[in-house]
CSV table of C-alpha atoms and ligand atoms in Angstrom, one decimal:
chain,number,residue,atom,x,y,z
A,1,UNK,CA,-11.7,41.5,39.4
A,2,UNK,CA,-14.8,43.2,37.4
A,3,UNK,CA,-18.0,41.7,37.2
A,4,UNK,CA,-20.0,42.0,34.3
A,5,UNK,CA,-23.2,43.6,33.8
A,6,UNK,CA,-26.7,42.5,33.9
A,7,UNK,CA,-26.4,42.7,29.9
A,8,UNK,CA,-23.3,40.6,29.6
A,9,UNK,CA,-24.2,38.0,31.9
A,10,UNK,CA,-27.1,37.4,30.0
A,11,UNK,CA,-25.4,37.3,26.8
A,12,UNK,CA,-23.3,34.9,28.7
A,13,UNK,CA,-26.2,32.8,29.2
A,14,UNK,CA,-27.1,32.9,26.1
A,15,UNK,CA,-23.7,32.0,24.3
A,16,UNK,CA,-23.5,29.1,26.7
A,17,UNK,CA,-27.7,27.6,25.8
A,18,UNK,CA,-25.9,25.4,23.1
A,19,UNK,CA,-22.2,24.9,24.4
A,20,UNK,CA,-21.4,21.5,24.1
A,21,UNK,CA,-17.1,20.4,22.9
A,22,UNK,CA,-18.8,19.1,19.9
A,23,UNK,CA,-20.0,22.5,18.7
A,24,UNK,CA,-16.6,24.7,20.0
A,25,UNK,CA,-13.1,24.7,19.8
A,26,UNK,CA,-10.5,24.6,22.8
A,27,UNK,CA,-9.5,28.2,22.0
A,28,UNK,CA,-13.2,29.4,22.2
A,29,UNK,CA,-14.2,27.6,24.9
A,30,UNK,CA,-11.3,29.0,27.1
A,31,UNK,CA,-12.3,32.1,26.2
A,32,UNK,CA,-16.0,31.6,26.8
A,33,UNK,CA,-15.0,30.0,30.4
A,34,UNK,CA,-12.9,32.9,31.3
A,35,UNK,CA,-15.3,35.4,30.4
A,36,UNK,CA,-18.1,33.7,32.6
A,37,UNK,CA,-16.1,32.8,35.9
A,38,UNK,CA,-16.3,36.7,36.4
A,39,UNK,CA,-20.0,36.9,36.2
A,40,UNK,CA,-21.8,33.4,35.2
A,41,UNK,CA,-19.8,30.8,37.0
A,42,UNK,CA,-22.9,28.2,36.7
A,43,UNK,CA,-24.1,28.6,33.3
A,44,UNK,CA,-26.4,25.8,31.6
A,45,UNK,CA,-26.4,24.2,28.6
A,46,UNK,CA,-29.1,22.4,26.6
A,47,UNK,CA,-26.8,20.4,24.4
A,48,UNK,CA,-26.7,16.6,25.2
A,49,UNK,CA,-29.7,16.4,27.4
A,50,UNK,CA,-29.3,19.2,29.3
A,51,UNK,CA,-26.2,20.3,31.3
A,52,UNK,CA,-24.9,22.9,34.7
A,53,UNK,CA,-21.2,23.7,34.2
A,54,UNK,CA,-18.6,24.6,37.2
A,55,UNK,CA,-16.3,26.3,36.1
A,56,UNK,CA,-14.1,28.2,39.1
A,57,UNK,CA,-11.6,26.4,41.0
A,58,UNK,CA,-13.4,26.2,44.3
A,59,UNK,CA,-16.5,25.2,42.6
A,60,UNK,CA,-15.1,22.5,40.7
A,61,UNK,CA,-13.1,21.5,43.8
A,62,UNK,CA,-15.9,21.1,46.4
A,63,UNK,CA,-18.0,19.7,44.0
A,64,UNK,CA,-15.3,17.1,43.7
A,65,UNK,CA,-15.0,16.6,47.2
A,66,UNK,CA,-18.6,16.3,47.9
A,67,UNK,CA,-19.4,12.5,46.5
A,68,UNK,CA,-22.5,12.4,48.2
A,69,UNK,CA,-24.1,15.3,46.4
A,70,UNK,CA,-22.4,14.7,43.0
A,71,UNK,CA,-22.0,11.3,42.2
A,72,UNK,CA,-20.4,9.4,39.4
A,73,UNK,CA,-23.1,6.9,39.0
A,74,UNK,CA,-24.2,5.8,36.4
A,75,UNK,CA,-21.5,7.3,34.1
A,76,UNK,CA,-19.0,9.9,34.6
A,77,UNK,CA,-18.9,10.1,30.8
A,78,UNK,CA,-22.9,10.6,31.0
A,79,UNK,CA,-24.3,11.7,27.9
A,80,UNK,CA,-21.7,10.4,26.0
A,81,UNK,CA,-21.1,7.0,27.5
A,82,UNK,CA,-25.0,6.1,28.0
A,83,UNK,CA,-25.9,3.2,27.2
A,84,UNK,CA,-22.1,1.4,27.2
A,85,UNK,CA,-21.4,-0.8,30.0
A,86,UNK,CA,-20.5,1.0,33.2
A,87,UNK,CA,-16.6,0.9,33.8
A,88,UNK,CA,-15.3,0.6,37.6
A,89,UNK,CA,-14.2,2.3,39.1
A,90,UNK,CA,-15.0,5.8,37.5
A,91,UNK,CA,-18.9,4.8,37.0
A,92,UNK,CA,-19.4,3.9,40.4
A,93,UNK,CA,-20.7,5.6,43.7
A,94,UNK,CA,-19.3,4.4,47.7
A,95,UNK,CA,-20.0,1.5,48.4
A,96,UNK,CA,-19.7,0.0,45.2
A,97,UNK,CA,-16.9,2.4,44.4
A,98,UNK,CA,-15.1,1.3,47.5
A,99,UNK,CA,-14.4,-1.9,46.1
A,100,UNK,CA,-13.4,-1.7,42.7
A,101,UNK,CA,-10.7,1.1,44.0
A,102,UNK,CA,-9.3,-1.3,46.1
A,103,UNK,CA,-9.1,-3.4,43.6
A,104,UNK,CA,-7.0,-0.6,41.4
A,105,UNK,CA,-5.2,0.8,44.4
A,106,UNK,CA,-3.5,-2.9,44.9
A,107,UNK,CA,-2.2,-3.0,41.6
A,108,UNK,CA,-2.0,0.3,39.7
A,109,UNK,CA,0.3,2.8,42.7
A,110,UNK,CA,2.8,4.6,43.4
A,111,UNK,CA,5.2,1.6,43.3
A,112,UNK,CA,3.9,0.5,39.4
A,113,UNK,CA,5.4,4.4,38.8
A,114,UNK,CA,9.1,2.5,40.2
A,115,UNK,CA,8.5,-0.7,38.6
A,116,UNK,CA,7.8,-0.1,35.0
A,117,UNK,CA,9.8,3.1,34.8
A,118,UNK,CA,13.1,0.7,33.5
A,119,UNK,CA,10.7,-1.0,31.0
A,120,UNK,CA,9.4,3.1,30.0
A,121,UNK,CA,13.1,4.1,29.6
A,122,UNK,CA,14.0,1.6,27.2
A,123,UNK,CA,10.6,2.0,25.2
A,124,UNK,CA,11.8,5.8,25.0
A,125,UNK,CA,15.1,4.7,23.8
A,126,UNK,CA,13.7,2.3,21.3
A,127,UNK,CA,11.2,5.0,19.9
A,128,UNK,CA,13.7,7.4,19.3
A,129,UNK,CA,16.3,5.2,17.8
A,130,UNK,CA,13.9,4.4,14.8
A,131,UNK,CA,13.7,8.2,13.9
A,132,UNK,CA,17.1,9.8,15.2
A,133,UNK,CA,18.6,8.8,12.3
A,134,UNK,CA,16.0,10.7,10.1
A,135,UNK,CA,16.5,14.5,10.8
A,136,UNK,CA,12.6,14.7,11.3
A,137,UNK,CA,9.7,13.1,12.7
A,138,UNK,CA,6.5,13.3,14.1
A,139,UNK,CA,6.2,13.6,17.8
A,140,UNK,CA,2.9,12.4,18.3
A,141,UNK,CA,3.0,9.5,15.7
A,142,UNK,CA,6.5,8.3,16.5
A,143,UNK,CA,6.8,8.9,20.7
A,144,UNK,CA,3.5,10.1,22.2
A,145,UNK,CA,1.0,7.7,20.7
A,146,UNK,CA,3.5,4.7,21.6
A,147,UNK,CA,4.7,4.9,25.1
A,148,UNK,CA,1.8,5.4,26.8
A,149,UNK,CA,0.1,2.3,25.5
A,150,UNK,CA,3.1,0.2,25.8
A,151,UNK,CA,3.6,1.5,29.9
A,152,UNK,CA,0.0,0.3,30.3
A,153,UNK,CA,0.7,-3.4,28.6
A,154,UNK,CA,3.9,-3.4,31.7
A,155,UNK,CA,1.2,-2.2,34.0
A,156,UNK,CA,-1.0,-5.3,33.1
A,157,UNK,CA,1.8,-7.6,32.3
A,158,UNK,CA,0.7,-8.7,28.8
A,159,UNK,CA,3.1,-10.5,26.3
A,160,UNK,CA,5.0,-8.7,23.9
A,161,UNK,CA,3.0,-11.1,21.2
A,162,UNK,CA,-0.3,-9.8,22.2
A,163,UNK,CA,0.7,-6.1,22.2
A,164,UNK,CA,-0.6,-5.5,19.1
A,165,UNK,CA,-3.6,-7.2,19.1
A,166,UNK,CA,-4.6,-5.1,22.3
A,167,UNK,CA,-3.4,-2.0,20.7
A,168,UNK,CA,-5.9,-2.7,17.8
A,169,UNK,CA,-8.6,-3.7,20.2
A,170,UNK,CA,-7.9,0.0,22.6
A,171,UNK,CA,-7.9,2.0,19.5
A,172,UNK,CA,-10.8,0.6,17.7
A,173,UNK,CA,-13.1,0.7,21.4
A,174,UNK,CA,-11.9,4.4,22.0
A,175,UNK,CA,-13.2,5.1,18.0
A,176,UNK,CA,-16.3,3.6,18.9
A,177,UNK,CA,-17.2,5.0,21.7
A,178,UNK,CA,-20.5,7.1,20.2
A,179,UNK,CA,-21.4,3.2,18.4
A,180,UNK,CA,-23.0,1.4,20.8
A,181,UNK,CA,-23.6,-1.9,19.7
A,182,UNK,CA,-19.6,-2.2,17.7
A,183,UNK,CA,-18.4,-0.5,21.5
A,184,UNK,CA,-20.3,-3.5,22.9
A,185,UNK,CA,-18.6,-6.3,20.0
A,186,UNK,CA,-15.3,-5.0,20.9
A,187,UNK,CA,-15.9,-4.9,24.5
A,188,UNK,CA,-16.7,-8.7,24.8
A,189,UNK,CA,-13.5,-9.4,22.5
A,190,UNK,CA,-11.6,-7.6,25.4
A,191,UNK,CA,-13.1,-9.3,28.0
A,192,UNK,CA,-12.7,-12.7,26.2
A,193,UNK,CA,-9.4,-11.7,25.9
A,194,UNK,CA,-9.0,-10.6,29.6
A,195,UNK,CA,-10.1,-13.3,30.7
A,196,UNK,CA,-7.8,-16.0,29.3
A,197,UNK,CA,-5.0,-14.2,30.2
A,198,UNK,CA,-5.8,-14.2,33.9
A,199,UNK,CA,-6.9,-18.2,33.3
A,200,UNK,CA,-3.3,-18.3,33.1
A,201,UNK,CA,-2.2,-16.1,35.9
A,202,UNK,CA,-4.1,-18.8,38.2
A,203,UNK,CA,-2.2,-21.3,36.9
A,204,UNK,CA,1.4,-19.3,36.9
A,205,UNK,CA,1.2,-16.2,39.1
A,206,UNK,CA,3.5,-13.5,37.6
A,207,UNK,CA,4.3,-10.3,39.4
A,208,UNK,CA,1.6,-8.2,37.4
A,209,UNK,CA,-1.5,-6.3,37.6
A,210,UNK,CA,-3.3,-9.6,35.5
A,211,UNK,CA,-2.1,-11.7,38.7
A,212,UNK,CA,-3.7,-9.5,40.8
A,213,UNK,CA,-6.9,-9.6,39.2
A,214,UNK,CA,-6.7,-13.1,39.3
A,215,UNK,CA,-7.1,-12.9,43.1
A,216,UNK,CA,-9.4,-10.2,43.2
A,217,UNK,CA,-12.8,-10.5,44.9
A,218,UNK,CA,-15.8,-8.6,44.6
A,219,UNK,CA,-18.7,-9.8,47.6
A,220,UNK,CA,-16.1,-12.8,48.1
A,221,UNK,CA,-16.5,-14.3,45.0
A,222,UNK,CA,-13.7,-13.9,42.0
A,223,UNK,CA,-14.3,-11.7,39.1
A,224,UNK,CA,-16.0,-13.1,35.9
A,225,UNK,CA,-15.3,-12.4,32.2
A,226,UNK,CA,-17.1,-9.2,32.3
A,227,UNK,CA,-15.9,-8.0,34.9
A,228,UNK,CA,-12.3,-8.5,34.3
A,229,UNK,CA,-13.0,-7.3,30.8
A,230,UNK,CA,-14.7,-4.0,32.5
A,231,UNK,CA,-11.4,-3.6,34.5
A,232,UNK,CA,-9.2,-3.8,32.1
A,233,UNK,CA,-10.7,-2.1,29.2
A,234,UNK,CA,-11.0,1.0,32.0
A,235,UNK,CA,-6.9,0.8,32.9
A,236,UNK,CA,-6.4,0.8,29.2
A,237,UNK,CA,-9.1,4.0,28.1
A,238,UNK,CA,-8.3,5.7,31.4
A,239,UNK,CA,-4.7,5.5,30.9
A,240,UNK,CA,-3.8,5.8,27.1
A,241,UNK,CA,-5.5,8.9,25.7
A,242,UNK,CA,-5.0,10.7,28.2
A,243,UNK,CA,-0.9,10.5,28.6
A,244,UNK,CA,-0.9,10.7,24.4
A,245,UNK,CA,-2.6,14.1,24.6
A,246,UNK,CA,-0.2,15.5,28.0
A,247,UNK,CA,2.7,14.0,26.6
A,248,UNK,CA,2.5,16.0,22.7
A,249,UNK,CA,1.0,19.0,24.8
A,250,UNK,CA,4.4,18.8,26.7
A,251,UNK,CA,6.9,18.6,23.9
A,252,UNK,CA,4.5,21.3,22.1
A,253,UNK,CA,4.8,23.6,24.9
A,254,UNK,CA,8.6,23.4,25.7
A,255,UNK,CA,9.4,23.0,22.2
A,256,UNK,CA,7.5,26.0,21.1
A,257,UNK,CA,9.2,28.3,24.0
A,258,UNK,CA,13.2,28.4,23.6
A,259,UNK,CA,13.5,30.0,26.7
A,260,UNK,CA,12.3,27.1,28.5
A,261,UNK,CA,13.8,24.6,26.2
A,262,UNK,CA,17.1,26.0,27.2
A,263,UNK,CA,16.1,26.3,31.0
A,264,UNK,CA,15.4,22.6,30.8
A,265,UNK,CA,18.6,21.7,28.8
A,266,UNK,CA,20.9,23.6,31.2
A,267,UNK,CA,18.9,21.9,33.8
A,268,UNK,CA,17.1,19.0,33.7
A,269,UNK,CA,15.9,19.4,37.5
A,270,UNK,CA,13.2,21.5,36.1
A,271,UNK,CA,11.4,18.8,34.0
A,272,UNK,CA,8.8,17.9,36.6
A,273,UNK,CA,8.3,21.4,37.1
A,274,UNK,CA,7.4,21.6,33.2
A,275,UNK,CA,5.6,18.4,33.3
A,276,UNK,CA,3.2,19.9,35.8
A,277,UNK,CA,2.3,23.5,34.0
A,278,UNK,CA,1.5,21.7,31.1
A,279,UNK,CA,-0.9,19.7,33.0
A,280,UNK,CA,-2.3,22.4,34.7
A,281,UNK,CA,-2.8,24.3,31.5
A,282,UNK,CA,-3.9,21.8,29.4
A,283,UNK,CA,-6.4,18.9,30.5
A,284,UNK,CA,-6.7,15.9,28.2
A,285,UNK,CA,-10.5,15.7,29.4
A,286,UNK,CA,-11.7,19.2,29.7
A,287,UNK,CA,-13.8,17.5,32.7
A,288,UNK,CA,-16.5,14.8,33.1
A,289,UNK,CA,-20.1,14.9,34.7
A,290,UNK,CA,-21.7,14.1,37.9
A,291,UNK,CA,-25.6,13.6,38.8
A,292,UNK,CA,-27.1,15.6,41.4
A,293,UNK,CA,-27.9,13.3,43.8
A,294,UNK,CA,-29.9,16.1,46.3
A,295,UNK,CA,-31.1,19.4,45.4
A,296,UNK,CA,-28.3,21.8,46.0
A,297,UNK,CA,-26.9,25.9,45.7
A,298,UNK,CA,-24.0,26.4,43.9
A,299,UNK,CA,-22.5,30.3,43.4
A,300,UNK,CA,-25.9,31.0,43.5
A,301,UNK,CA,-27.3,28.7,40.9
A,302,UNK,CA,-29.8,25.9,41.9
A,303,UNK,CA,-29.0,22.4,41.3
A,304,UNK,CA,-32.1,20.2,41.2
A,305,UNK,CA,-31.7,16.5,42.0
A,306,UNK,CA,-31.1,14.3,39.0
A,307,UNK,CA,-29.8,17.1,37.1
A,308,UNK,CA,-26.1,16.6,35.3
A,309,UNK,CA,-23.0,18.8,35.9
A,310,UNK,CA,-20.0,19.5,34.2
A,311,UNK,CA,-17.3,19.7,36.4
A,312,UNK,CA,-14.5,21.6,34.4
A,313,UNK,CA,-11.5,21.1,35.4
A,314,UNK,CA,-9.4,22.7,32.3
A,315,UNK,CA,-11.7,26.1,33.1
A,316,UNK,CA,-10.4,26.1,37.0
A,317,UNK,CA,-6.8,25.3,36.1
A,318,UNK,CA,-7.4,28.3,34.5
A,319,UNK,CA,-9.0,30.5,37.6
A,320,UNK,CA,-6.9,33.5,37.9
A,321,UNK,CA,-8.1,34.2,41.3
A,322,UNK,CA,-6.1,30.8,42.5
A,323,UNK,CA,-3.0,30.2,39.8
A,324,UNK,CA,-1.6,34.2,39.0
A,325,UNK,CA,-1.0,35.1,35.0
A,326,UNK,CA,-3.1,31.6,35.0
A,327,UNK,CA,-2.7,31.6,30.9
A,328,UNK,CA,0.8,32.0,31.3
A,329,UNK,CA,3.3,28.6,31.1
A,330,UNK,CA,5.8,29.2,34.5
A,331,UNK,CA,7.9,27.1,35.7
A,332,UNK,CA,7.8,29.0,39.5
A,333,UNK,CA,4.4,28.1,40.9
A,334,UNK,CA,2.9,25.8,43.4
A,335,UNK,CA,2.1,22.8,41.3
A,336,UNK,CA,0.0,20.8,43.4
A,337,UNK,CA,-3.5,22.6,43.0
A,338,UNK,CA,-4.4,22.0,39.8
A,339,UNK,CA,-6.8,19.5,39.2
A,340,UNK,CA,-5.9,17.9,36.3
A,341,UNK,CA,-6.2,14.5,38.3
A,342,UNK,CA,-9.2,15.1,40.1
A,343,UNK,CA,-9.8,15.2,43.6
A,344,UNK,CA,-11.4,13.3,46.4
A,345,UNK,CA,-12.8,9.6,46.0
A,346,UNK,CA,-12.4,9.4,42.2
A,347,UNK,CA,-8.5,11.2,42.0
A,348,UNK,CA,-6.5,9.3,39.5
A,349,UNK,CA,-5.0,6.1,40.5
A,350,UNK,CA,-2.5,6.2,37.3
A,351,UNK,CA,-0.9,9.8,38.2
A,352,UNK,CA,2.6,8.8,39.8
A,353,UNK,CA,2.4,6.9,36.3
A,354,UNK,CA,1.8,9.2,33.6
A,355,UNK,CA,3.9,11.9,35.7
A,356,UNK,CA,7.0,8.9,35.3
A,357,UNK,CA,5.6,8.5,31.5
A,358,UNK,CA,6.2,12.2,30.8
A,359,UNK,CA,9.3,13.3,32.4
A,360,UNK,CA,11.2,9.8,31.0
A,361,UNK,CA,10.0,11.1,27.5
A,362,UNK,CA,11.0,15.0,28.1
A,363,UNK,CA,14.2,14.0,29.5
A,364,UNK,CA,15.2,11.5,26.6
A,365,UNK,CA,14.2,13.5,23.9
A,366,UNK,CA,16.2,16.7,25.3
A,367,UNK,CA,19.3,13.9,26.2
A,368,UNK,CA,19.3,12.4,22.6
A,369,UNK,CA,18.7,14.7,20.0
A,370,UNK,CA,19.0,18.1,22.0
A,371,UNK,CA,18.6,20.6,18.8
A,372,UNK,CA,14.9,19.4,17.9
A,373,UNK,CA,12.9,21.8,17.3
A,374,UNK,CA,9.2,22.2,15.3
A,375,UNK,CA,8.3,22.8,12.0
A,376,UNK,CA,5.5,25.4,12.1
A,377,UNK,CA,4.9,25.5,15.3
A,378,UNK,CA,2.6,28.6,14.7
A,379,UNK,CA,0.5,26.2,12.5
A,380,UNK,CA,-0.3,23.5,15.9
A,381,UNK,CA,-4.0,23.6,17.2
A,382,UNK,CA,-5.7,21.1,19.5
A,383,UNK,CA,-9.0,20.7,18.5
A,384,UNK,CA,-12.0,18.9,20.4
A,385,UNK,CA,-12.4,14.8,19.6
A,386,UNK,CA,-14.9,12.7,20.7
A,387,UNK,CA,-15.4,12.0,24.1
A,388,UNK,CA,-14.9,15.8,25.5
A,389,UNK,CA,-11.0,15.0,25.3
A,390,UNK,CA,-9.0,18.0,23.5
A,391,UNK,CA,-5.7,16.8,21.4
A,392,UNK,CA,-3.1,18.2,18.7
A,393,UNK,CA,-2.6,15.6,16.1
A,394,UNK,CA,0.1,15.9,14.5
A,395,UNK,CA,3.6,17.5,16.2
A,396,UNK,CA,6.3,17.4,13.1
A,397,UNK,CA,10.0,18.3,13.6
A,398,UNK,CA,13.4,17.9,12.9
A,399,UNK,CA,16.8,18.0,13.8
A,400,UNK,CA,20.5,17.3,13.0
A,401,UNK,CA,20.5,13.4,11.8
A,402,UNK,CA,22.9,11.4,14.2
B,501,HEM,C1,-1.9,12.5,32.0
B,501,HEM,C2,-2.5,11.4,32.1
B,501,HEM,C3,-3.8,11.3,32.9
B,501,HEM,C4,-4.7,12.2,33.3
B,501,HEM,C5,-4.7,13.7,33.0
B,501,HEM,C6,-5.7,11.5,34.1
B,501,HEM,C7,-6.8,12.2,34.7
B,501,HEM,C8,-7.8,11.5,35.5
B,501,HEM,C9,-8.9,12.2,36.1
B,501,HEM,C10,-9.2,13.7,36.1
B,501,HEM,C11,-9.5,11.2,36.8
B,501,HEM,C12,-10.7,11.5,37.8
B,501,HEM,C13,-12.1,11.3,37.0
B,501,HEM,C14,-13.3,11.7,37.9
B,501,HEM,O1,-13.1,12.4,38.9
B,501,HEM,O2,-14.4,11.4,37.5
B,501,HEM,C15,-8.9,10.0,36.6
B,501,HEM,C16,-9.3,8.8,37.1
B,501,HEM,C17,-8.7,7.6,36.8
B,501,HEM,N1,-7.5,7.4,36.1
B,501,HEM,FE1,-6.4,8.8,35.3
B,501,HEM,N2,-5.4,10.2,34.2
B,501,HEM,C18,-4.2,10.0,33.5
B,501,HEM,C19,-3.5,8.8,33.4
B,501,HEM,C20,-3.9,7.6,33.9
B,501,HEM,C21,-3.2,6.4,33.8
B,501,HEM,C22,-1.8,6.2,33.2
B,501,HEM,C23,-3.9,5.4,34.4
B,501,HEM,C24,-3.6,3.9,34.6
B,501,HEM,C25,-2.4,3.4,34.7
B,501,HEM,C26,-5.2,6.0,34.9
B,501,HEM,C27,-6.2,5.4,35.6
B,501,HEM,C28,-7.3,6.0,36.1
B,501,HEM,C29,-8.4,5.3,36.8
B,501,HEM,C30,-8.5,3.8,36.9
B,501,HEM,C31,-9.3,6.3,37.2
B,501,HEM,C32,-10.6,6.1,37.9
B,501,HEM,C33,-10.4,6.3,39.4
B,501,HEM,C34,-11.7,6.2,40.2
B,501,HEM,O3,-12.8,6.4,39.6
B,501,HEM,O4,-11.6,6.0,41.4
B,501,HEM,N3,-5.1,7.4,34.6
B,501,HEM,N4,-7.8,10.2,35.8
């Protein structure tokens, strides 16, 4: 592949001085990340305190891998999140880190995929049944933005009476999450919340995610309010956002190509397949941040300790020198590079989850009302929102009225 010039990589430089998501658009900053992996691969920005991005695959990769040198701690949302309370386990560093996974690993693994998948299915069912009688709907409003908030309520074990008060309380602390002191009101009603709800798993033990907080110990000692508010508030912003913005990005991207739409209808197989090159091609976070923790050399670029990085996982999904036509949607490749669920010590404990999520919604929507299709899809653009997550907001379409 060509490099670029000493002229170019400059302007590169320069183009990049006051790159933050808040000041681009997805489009632009794909096109800004492909044009420096060729010849800037560590450029720096000044926005939000100062900033290194990695943006190849191996850089991003290693620099996963390599928890000792890039660390977490205090805030993998750092700038964004200063400030908040830290969440485990994502805020943490080993040894700390160590034992708030374990808390996560016993009760959000690959078995919650097989457990709540039943409870997902008929959630599918019930969302579609409001709208199939309609002709039209929206995609985001009426499937996307309801499943995955409703799989994480099985995943805890709540009631079906508090689901909406929970759902209020998610979407009002992911709106406030650049308002510190109403991020900090909401986060105690959570954890007041949290907390009552295990009081009663002590008494009743249920097979649930609360029960197992119930038990959990951190330095021998049982969780308290905070903490159980921390852990819960992180399962529920970890896992919501996140599988709204894959799951529209899915039904936009095999919705939008008949070809594939047909593959898919003629064979159903090939949904995971599909499920994973939309992941790869589209991240929900574009990445998160580490602090150098030592003084470091990366592609050439020095890293001074206490410095933050951008690890960019949506630019090295998109490194052409590891996934071939990288920009294009194929159903043919290896899926299990990209990196759309980290790597290493931090990798996401929710993916057999949101992968279940995503092909039970695919493969209901294509079951039940098979001639959807979108209006305008032309007119569809994610755009950045707070919180360096890119999402499309609005996915309208319609079909024969059963
Ligand atoms: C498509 C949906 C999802 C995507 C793309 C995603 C992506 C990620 C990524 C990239 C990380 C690593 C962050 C880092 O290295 O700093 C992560 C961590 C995490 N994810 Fe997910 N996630 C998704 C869904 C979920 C779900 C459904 C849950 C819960 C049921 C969940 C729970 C977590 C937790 C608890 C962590 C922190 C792990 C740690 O720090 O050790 N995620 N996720």
């Amino acid at each position: 592949m060509a490099s670029v010039n000493d002229n170019q990589q400059a302007g590169l430089r320069r183009a990049f001085e006051n790159f933050s998501t808040y000041r681009s658009t997805p489009d632009k900053a794909l096109d800004l990340f492909a044009q420096a992996r060729t010849g800037c691969p560590v450029p720096h920005s000044q926005e939000l305190g100062g900033f290194h991005l990695l943006l190849t695959y191996e850089d991003v990769r290693a620099a996963l891998m390599d928890w000792r040198t890039f660390g977490n701690g205090p805030h993998a949302l750092r700038p964004i999140a200063e400030g908040v309370p830290r969440l485990p386990p994502i805020d943490f560093d080993p040894p700390e880190h160590t034992a708030w996974r374990n808390i996560f690993n016993a009760g959000i693994n690959a078995k919650t995929a097989d457990r709540i998948a039943p409870l997902v299915l008929a959630d599918v069912a019930n969302c579609i049944d409001r709208f199939v009688g309609k002709g039209e709907c929206d995609l985001v409003a009426d499937l996307a933005e309801r499943v995955p908030m409703l799989a994480l309520f099985h995943v805890l074990g709540l009631d079906e009476g508090s689901h909406e008060h929970v759902r209020r309380l998610t979407l009002a602390l992911l709106a406030s999450a650049a308002d510190r002191p109403r991020f900090s009101q909401i986060f105690a009603q959570f954890a007041k919340f949290g907390k009552a709800e295990v009081e009663k798993r002590r008494i009743a033990p249920r097979d649930d995610y609360l029960t197992t907080l119930a038990e959990a110990r951190i330095d021998g000692r049982l969780l308290d309010e905070e903490e159980i508010g921390a852990v819960t508030n992180s399962v529920l912003l970890a896992g919501h956002g996140t599988t709204v913005i894959s799951m529209t990005n899915l039904f936009y991207e095999v919705l939008s190509r008949p070809r594939i739409k047909q593959a898919l209808l003629a064979d159903p197989g090939l949904i995971p397949a599909a499920v994973e090159e939309t992941l790869r091609l589209h991240t929900p976070f574009f990445g998160l941040y580490r602090r150098v923790n030592a003084d470091t050399m990366v592609n050439g670029t020095e890293l001074r300790e206490g410095e933050s990085v951008y690890l960019c996982w949506q630019s090295a999904n998109r490194d052409s020198t590891v996934f071939e036509d990288a920009d294009d949607f194929r159903l043919d490749r290896d899926h299990s590079r990209h990196l759309t669920f980290g790597r290493g010590r931090h990798s996401c404990t929710g993916a057999a989850t949101a992968r279940m999520e995503l092909c039970v919604a695919l493969e209901q929507l294509l079951l039940r009302v098979p001639d959807v299709e979108l209006i305008a899809p032309e007119t569809v653009k994610a755009e950045f929102r707070g919180a360096e997550t890119a999402a499309i907001g609005s996915l309208p379409a319609r079909f024969k009225a059963q």
